[in-house]
Amino acid sequence: MAAQTATTEVLRALNALYQGTSAEEREQANSWLQQFQRTTEAWGTADAILGSDAGIEAKVFAAQTLRAKIMADFSELGAEGASSLRDALVEQLRTGAARPVVTQLVLGLADMAVQLEDWADPMSDVVTALGDTANGMSVVVEFVAVLPEEALNERIAMDNAAWSRRTEALLGQRGGDVAALLARCLGTAELREARARVLGCLASWVRHGDMTLAQVQGAGLAEQALAGLQGNADEAEAAADAVCALIWETRADNDDDAETAAVKDTLVQQLAQGLAASETQHAVAESESWRVLAEAGEAWVGRIIADAARFAGVVQGLVECMRHGEREAVAMTFTFWDELADRVLETASCDPARRALSGVYAGLVDAAAAQLRYPDDTMTAEERDIFREFRHGVGDVLKASVRVCGAGTALGRAYALAAQPDALWQDAEAALFAVRAMGAEIPPDEEEVMPQVMDLLPRLPPHPRLRYAATLVIARYTEWTRSHAQYVPFQLDFIAAGMSDADVAAASAQALKFLCMDCAPLLATHWRDLLHVFGAARDDDAVDVAVALAHVAAAAPDAAAAIEAFSVPLGSELGTLVQGALDNAACSRAALLLDRLGAFLRYVDAPDSAADLVARIVADAWPLAHALLHRVPADTHVSESASKFVRVLVEFYSSALRGVVPQVCDAVAVAFEQTGLDVYLWLARRIVAVAPSLAVDETAALQLAATLMDRLSAAALPRFEHSFSEAPDTTEEFFRLLQRALEQAPSIVAATPTFPAVFRAAIAALTVNSLHAQLAVLRAWVQMLAPARRHIRLRLDHTRASPDAYPLPTIVSLCAENGFELARALLLGLLGAFDREVSPEAADALASLAAVAADGPNVVSGQSDALPSSAICDWAAAILPDIPDNRMPPREKHLFASQLAELVQARMWPRLKTMLLDTAAACWRRSRALEL
């Protein structure tokens, strides 16, 4: 494509991207531009656009393209081309450009400085070329600021040795020069508008460790950074970044020498005084002041403990932040209050710092309660979620307060706020939330405040929010109630009344569940009353109430009667439904009954006197669940509820179910064959997981599990014939089932008729485009191959292994038949197609495949002393050409093949896995660099 033609095509595509009238047109333009960026023509075309009178969008694209090419394809330029481009970028910056263009050009120039080793002193050269004007010096500062960041840019394709040499040349021993440069800039009136950029540069060099605190002090930069907190919004934000970086570097370190410790102490004193002054002067950007204070608190926790009076201003500032700050600012202080509490508790009880800070934490309760208050304005659903999460953070601060100032003091302050007679509901509700949040730190024998709290709850105004909060207080303090039985009748009545209130019902069901869990012996004689509560419960809350009843029934003096009174009516109603027409309403009702009965059976710890009754209930319940699975396996409600119910039976009542295990497995297989629903694969996995307990003969039980796996495989594989990506959930559940089956009975599973087809399907499944499905498939591969690698190692080491321990001949044979396709899918996925999060599993599977291919055939044939086969190397040689050069350059492909051969011959499989991960990371960085 001629240069002029290429420029014209790029401008046309950009016009379509930004001005196109249809989504399809814009998508096509975007795709074309991404592909164009990967070509060698992109260098000249981008340079030409920058030198033309094209619009801002085109020039931004050109600058982005150059930066991406510099990061990913720098080797295409050669030495002469690199020098020419460097000079062109500097000239573009000298002549001036729009701010977005300048930003990309500066980043590109910095990325070039990192890679161009022939460029001896980029920083001095850029200062010389651009530093003769105010605008030029502003660009210089921006360039200097990004150098430490770009030196760590993972998207730059560069080997470690070259990177080490270059970062030392660029950044080593340059902190003093940069500090002097920044001091000059901050003292130049013409650069007043660039102060934010200068302070940002200071933050960058300090944060990356390339400028020492002594250098900062020597140039007077700390004072300038503190002064910047009083500037406009941009300057204050940059100043806060700089001060936070300085504060972080002042953390005490046991390895500090005397000189370093002295520098830190001096700077800490200066910063602490400056922050106090900033507070009294009411900085323009108050949120930035809060951020700096939070950073100071975290960094100086040890110093605060050692000299609380000296840092009282910082601590009090953080209390004020808790009291008056915006939620985002308040959230910044959470870590500080928790860490400070930990350190306070390490001191002696008579320590002056502990006494002083106890008072601080007591006052913090009031400030925190103010932040818990519901806003007067109506919130959206998203805002409610954010507020709920924020409240839990404040709750952690309240727990810290209890730990420091004591349960009575902290709880007493919250109670006082809740008990105010004329308090608005928002204030009382916030105080009740505070009481609940403290619950984890309040001992069960607290006698001073908790009785007052419990006495207050029934006297609260009848507001639904207050009723809800009060109910959750009861739920949180059920362990306390266990030691204070006199409150059980009141709490039970309070909860029961709330069950009929739609606004409070969910909280009431939760409170009843926890009350019955922790106070079952105290409620044992109330189980008949609880049956009435259960009958009145909403469908959404009935499961929680069933769990509650399970605990009480097991503790009842007449446990058998209690268990029968709850379960038999459910079973009878379910039996009636099963015998009738199963329309939508009947199916929904049946599912609810299964959920309730399943929850009851899951949590009822029946005494010996009721064991036979429970076994009979289970025996009677299975035919009902079986009938539902047989009649309506595709019903959404029934399939989910019946599967959860059967899971309870097989996991908790395996001995009672042994006589019908074959029937259970058959029912699950038939249900999946008829519907293909994922939930049946999930249930099969739970059955396989407990298979050894489902029969007296473990081998027979494992054979049943393998047969179930075989039937489900035969039914599932045709569903994947078109595309695994079209059924990611089914793919995930199937391969999680396969992994579990291979864990339990590898030899039996590998001997099933469908296993070879499953093996081949697992290769095709590596193309699935869902993260969780990818992970499931790869973990199944690791389960197939990693044990084979271990057994091969045992044979090579002449360690005798049971021939039935693992189906090694089968795995080796399948790898020999399908190894190239598997290696191709794993290698191409690892170097590009897979989600980066699954790289460890992919590398593990590929390294294990390499081991099996190298030694498996020899070991199986009894030739354990033979040299490793080069099969994996031959496969890799055929696969590597299919990887794009801009993702993996030819030189690195050659290096990869060489290292692979070396590691295979040495049988160094862990190192091979590490090499695979390193290669994948390098390819990922190049891919990121080429993103539009």
mmCIF file of C-alpha atoms in Angstrom, residues 769-930:
data_model
loop_
_atom_site.group_PDB
_atom_site.id
_atom_site.type_symbol
_atom_site.label_atom_id
_atom_site.label_comp_id
_atom_site.label_asym_id
_atom_site.label_seq_id
_atom_site.Cartn_x
_atom_site.Cartn_y
_atom_site.Cartn_z
ATOM 1 C CA ASN A 769 -14.581 -18.548 25.593
ATOM 2 C CA SER A 770 -15.838 -18.443 29.191
ATOM 3 C CA LEU A 771 -13.317 -17.997 32.003
ATOM 4 C CA HIS A 772 -14.980 -20.399 34.443
ATOM 5 C CA ALA A 773 -15.532 -23.013 31.741
ATOM 6 C CA GLN A 774 -11.906 -22.678 30.586
ATOM 7 C CA LEU A 775 -10.757 -23.182 34.141
ATOM 8 C CA ALA A 776 -12.921 -26.297 34.549
ATOM 9 C CA VAL A 777 -11.642 -27.830 31.312
ATOM 10 C CA LEU A 778 -8.008 -27.129 32.153
ATOM 11 C CA ARG A 779 -8.347 -28.502 35.672
ATOM 12 C CA ALA A 780 -9.811 -31.672 34.181
ATOM 13 C CA TRP A 781 -6.758 -31.892 31.911
ATOM 14 C CA VAL A 782 -4.441 -31.422 34.869
ATOM 15 C CA GLN A 783 -6.300 -34.222 36.658
ATOM 16 C CA MET A 784 -5.831 -36.480 33.621
ATOM 17 C CA LEU A 785 -2.186 -35.693 32.931
ATOM 18 C CA ALA A 786 -0.452 -34.671 36.165
ATOM 19 C CA PRO A 787 -0.975 -38.065 37.895
ATOM 20 C CA ALA A 788 0.320 -39.758 34.729
ATOM 21 C CA ARG A 789 3.469 -37.639 34.960
ATOM 22 C CA ARG A 790 3.930 -38.675 38.610
ATOM 23 C CA HIS A 791 3.473 -42.377 37.814
ATOM 24 C CA ILE A 792 5.971 -42.116 34.964
ATOM 25 C CA ARG A 793 8.446 -40.561 37.379
ATOM 26 C CA LEU A 794 7.917 -43.471 39.777
ATOM 27 C CA ARG A 795 8.663 -45.956 37.004
ATOM 28 C CA LEU A 796 11.747 -44.021 35.882
ATOM 29 C CA ASP A 797 12.988 -43.998 39.464
ATOM 30 C CA HIS A 798 12.347 -47.781 39.559
ATOM 31 C CA THR A 799 9.807 -47.295 42.330
ATOM 32 C CA ARG A 800 7.179 -50.001 42.125
ATOM 33 C CA ALA A 801 3.636 -48.688 41.767
ATOM 34 C CA SER A 802 0.403 -50.641 41.813
ATOM 35 C CA PRO A 803 -0.640 -51.385 38.224
ATOM 36 C CA ASP A 804 -4.176 -50.354 39.111
ATOM 37 C CA ALA A 805 -3.173 -47.084 40.778
ATOM 38 C CA TYR A 806 -3.596 -45.113 37.588
ATOM 39 C CA PRO A 807 -4.604 -46.043 34.004
ATOM 40 C CA LEU A 808 -1.217 -45.089 32.593
ATOM 41 C CA PRO A 809 -1.362 -47.185 29.395
ATOM 42 C CA THR A 810 -4.719 -45.669 28.466
ATOM 43 C CA ILE A 811 -3.578 -42.084 29.037
ATOM 44 C CA VAL A 812 -0.296 -42.646 27.194
ATOM 45 C CA SER A 813 -2.092 -44.240 24.243
ATOM 46 C CA LEU A 814 -4.608 -41.404 23.970
ATOM 47 C CA CYS A 815 -1.839 -38.799 24.228
ATOM 48 C CA ALA A 816 0.067 -40.573 21.448
ATOM 49 C CA GLU A 817 -3.011 -40.554 19.223
ATOM 50 C CA ASN A 818 -4.174 -37.011 20.020
ATOM 51 C CA GLY A 819 -1.060 -35.348 21.418
ATOM 52 C CA PHE A 820 -0.451 -32.926 18.562
ATOM 53 C CA GLU A 821 -4.009 -31.577 18.652
ATOM 54 C CA LEU A 822 -3.869 -31.285 22.446
ATOM 55 C CA ALA A 823 -0.460 -29.605 22.407
ATOM 56 C CA ARG A 824 -1.664 -27.202 19.744
ATOM 57 C CA ALA A 825 -4.796 -26.226 21.684
ATOM 58 C CA LEU A 826 -2.842 -25.784 24.927
ATOM 59 C CA LEU A 827 0.071 -23.856 23.413
ATOM 60 C CA LEU A 828 -2.026 -21.524 21.256
ATOM 61 C CA GLY A 829 -4.371 -20.974 24.182
ATOM 62 C CA LEU A 830 -1.556 -20.286 26.620
ATOM 63 C CA LEU A 831 0.079 -17.804 24.239
ATOM 64 C CA GLY A 832 -3.057 -15.929 23.334
ATOM 65 C CA ALA A 833 -6.504 -17.502 23.354
ATOM 66 C CA PHE A 834 -6.940 -18.312 27.042
ATOM 67 C CA ASP A 835 -7.860 -15.858 29.749
ATOM 68 C CA ARG A 836 -4.677 -14.851 31.555
ATOM 69 C CA GLU A 837 -6.054 -16.114 34.882
ATOM 70 C CA VAL A 838 -5.940 -19.732 33.703
ATOM 71 C CA SER A 839 -2.277 -19.605 32.644
ATOM 72 C CA PRO A 840 -1.009 -21.682 35.628
ATOM 73 C CA GLU A 841 -3.416 -24.526 34.858
ATOM 74 C CA ALA A 842 -2.654 -24.386 31.129
ATOM 75 C CA ALA A 843 1.091 -24.445 31.754
ATOM 76 C CA ASP A 844 0.703 -27.329 34.210
ATOM 77 C CA ALA A 845 -1.311 -29.340 31.692
ATOM 78 C CA LEU A 846 1.142 -28.662 28.852
ATOM 79 C CA ALA A 847 4.184 -29.517 30.995
ATOM 80 C CA SER A 848 2.481 -32.761 32.049
ATOM 81 C CA LEU A 849 1.656 -33.572 28.418
ATOM 82 C CA ALA A 850 5.318 -33.014 27.550
ATOM 83 C CA ALA A 851 6.330 -35.484 30.266
ATOM 84 C CA VAL A 852 3.824 -38.092 29.092
ATOM 85 C CA ALA A 853 4.871 -37.693 25.456
ATOM 86 C CA ALA A 854 8.566 -37.847 26.342
ATOM 87 C CA ASP A 855 8.601 -40.955 28.535
ATOM 88 C CA GLY A 856 5.129 -42.485 28.534
ATOM 89 C CA PRO A 857 5.518 -44.867 25.557
ATOM 90 C CA ASN A 858 8.900 -46.083 26.787
ATOM 91 C CA VAL A 859 7.682 -46.632 30.349
ATOM 92 C CA VAL A 860 4.551 -48.485 29.244
ATOM 93 C CA SER A 861 6.602 -50.741 26.990
ATOM 94 C CA GLY A 862 9.084 -51.467 29.774
ATOM 95 C CA GLN A 863 11.945 -49.402 28.356
ATOM 96 C CA SER A 864 12.417 -47.111 31.345
ATOM 97 C CA ASP A 865 16.086 -46.542 30.582
ATOM 98 C CA ALA A 866 15.453 -45.058 27.121
ATOM 99 C CA LEU A 867 16.106 -41.390 26.381
ATOM 100 C CA PRO A 868 13.118 -39.017 26.353
ATOM 101 C CA SER A 869 11.214 -38.755 23.094
ATOM 102 C CA SER A 870 11.292 -35.425 21.243
ATOM 103 C CA ALA A 871 7.622 -35.674 20.270
ATOM 104 C CA ILE A 872 6.582 -32.512 22.115
ATOM 105 C CA CYS A 873 9.443 -30.624 20.429
ATOM 106 C CA ASP A 874 8.309 -31.823 17.001
ATOM 107 C CA TRP A 875 4.761 -30.761 17.760
ATOM 108 C CA ALA A 876 5.906 -27.341 18.966
ATOM 109 C CA ALA A 877 7.973 -26.861 15.787
ATOM 110 C CA ALA A 878 4.816 -27.369 13.740
ATOM 111 C CA ILE A 879 2.693 -25.118 15.963
ATOM 112 C CA LEU A 880 4.971 -22.095 16.477
ATOM 113 C CA PRO A 881 4.672 -20.808 12.864
ATOM 114 C CA ASP A 882 0.943 -20.339 13.457
ATOM 115 C CA ILE A 883 1.589 -17.810 16.233
ATOM 116 C CA PRO A 884 1.657 -14.258 14.786
ATOM 117 C CA ASP A 885 5.118 -12.692 14.764
ATOM 118 C CA ASN A 886 3.834 -9.532 16.458
ATOM 119 C CA ARG A 887 2.814 -11.701 19.384
ATOM 120 C CA MET A 888 5.938 -13.884 19.398
ATOM 121 C CA PRO A 889 8.818 -12.682 17.198
ATOM 122 C CA PRO A 890 10.825 -15.274 15.209
ATOM 123 C CA ARG A 891 13.861 -14.855 17.458
ATOM 124 C CA GLU A 892 11.759 -15.751 20.529
ATOM 125 C CA LYS A 893 10.172 -18.699 18.725
ATOM 126 C CA HIS A 894 13.641 -20.061 18.066
ATOM 127 C CA LEU A 895 14.649 -19.463 21.687
ATOM 128 C CA PHE A 896 11.445 -21.155 22.901
ATOM 129 C CA ALA A 897 12.102 -24.240 20.772
ATOM 130 C CA SER A 898 15.696 -24.421 21.982
ATOM 131 C CA GLN A 899 14.748 -24.129 25.658
ATOM 132 C CA LEU A 900 11.944 -26.659 25.215
ATOM 133 C CA ALA A 901 14.309 -29.239 23.754
ATOM 134 C CA GLU A 902 16.812 -28.666 26.546
ATOM 135 C CA LEU A 903 14.244 -29.019 29.328
ATOM 136 C CA VAL A 904 12.612 -32.087 27.779
ATOM 137 C CA GLN A 905 15.927 -33.891 27.474
ATOM 138 C CA ALA A 906 16.710 -33.009 31.090
ATOM 139 C CA ARG A 907 13.179 -34.003 32.217
ATOM 140 C CA MET A 908 12.905 -30.693 34.090
ATOM 141 C CA TRP A 909 9.119 -30.423 34.065
ATOM 142 C CA PRO A 910 8.688 -27.793 36.828
ATOM 143 C CA ARG A 911 11.155 -25.540 35.012
ATOM 144 C CA LEU A 912 9.283 -26.172 31.782
ATOM 145 C CA LYS A 913 6.107 -24.954 33.440
ATOM 146 C CA THR A 914 7.911 -21.796 34.590
ATOM 147 C CA MET A 915 9.277 -21.215 31.094
ATOM 148 C CA LEU A 916 5.799 -21.604 29.623
ATOM 149 C CA LEU A 917 4.391 -19.051 32.070
ATOM 150 C CA ASP A 918 7.186 -16.582 31.312
ATOM 151 C CA THR A 919 6.598 -16.941 27.581
ATOM 152 C CA ALA A 920 2.864 -16.485 28.020
ATOM 153 C CA ALA A 921 3.437 -13.317 30.055
ATOM 154 C CA ALA A 922 5.687 -11.870 27.333
ATOM 155 C CA CYS A 923 3.085 -12.605 24.650
ATOM 156 C CA TRP A 924 0.398 -11.035 26.797
ATOM 157 C CA ARG A 925 2.463 -7.861 27.160
ATOM 158 C CA ARG A 926 2.896 -7.605 23.400
ATOM 159 C CA SER A 927 -0.819 -8.132 22.865
ATOM 160 C CA ARG A 928 -1.629 -5.366 25.343
ATOM 161 C CA ALA A 929 0.804 -3.024 23.626
ATOM 162 C CA LEU A 930 -1.017 -3.483 20.331
#
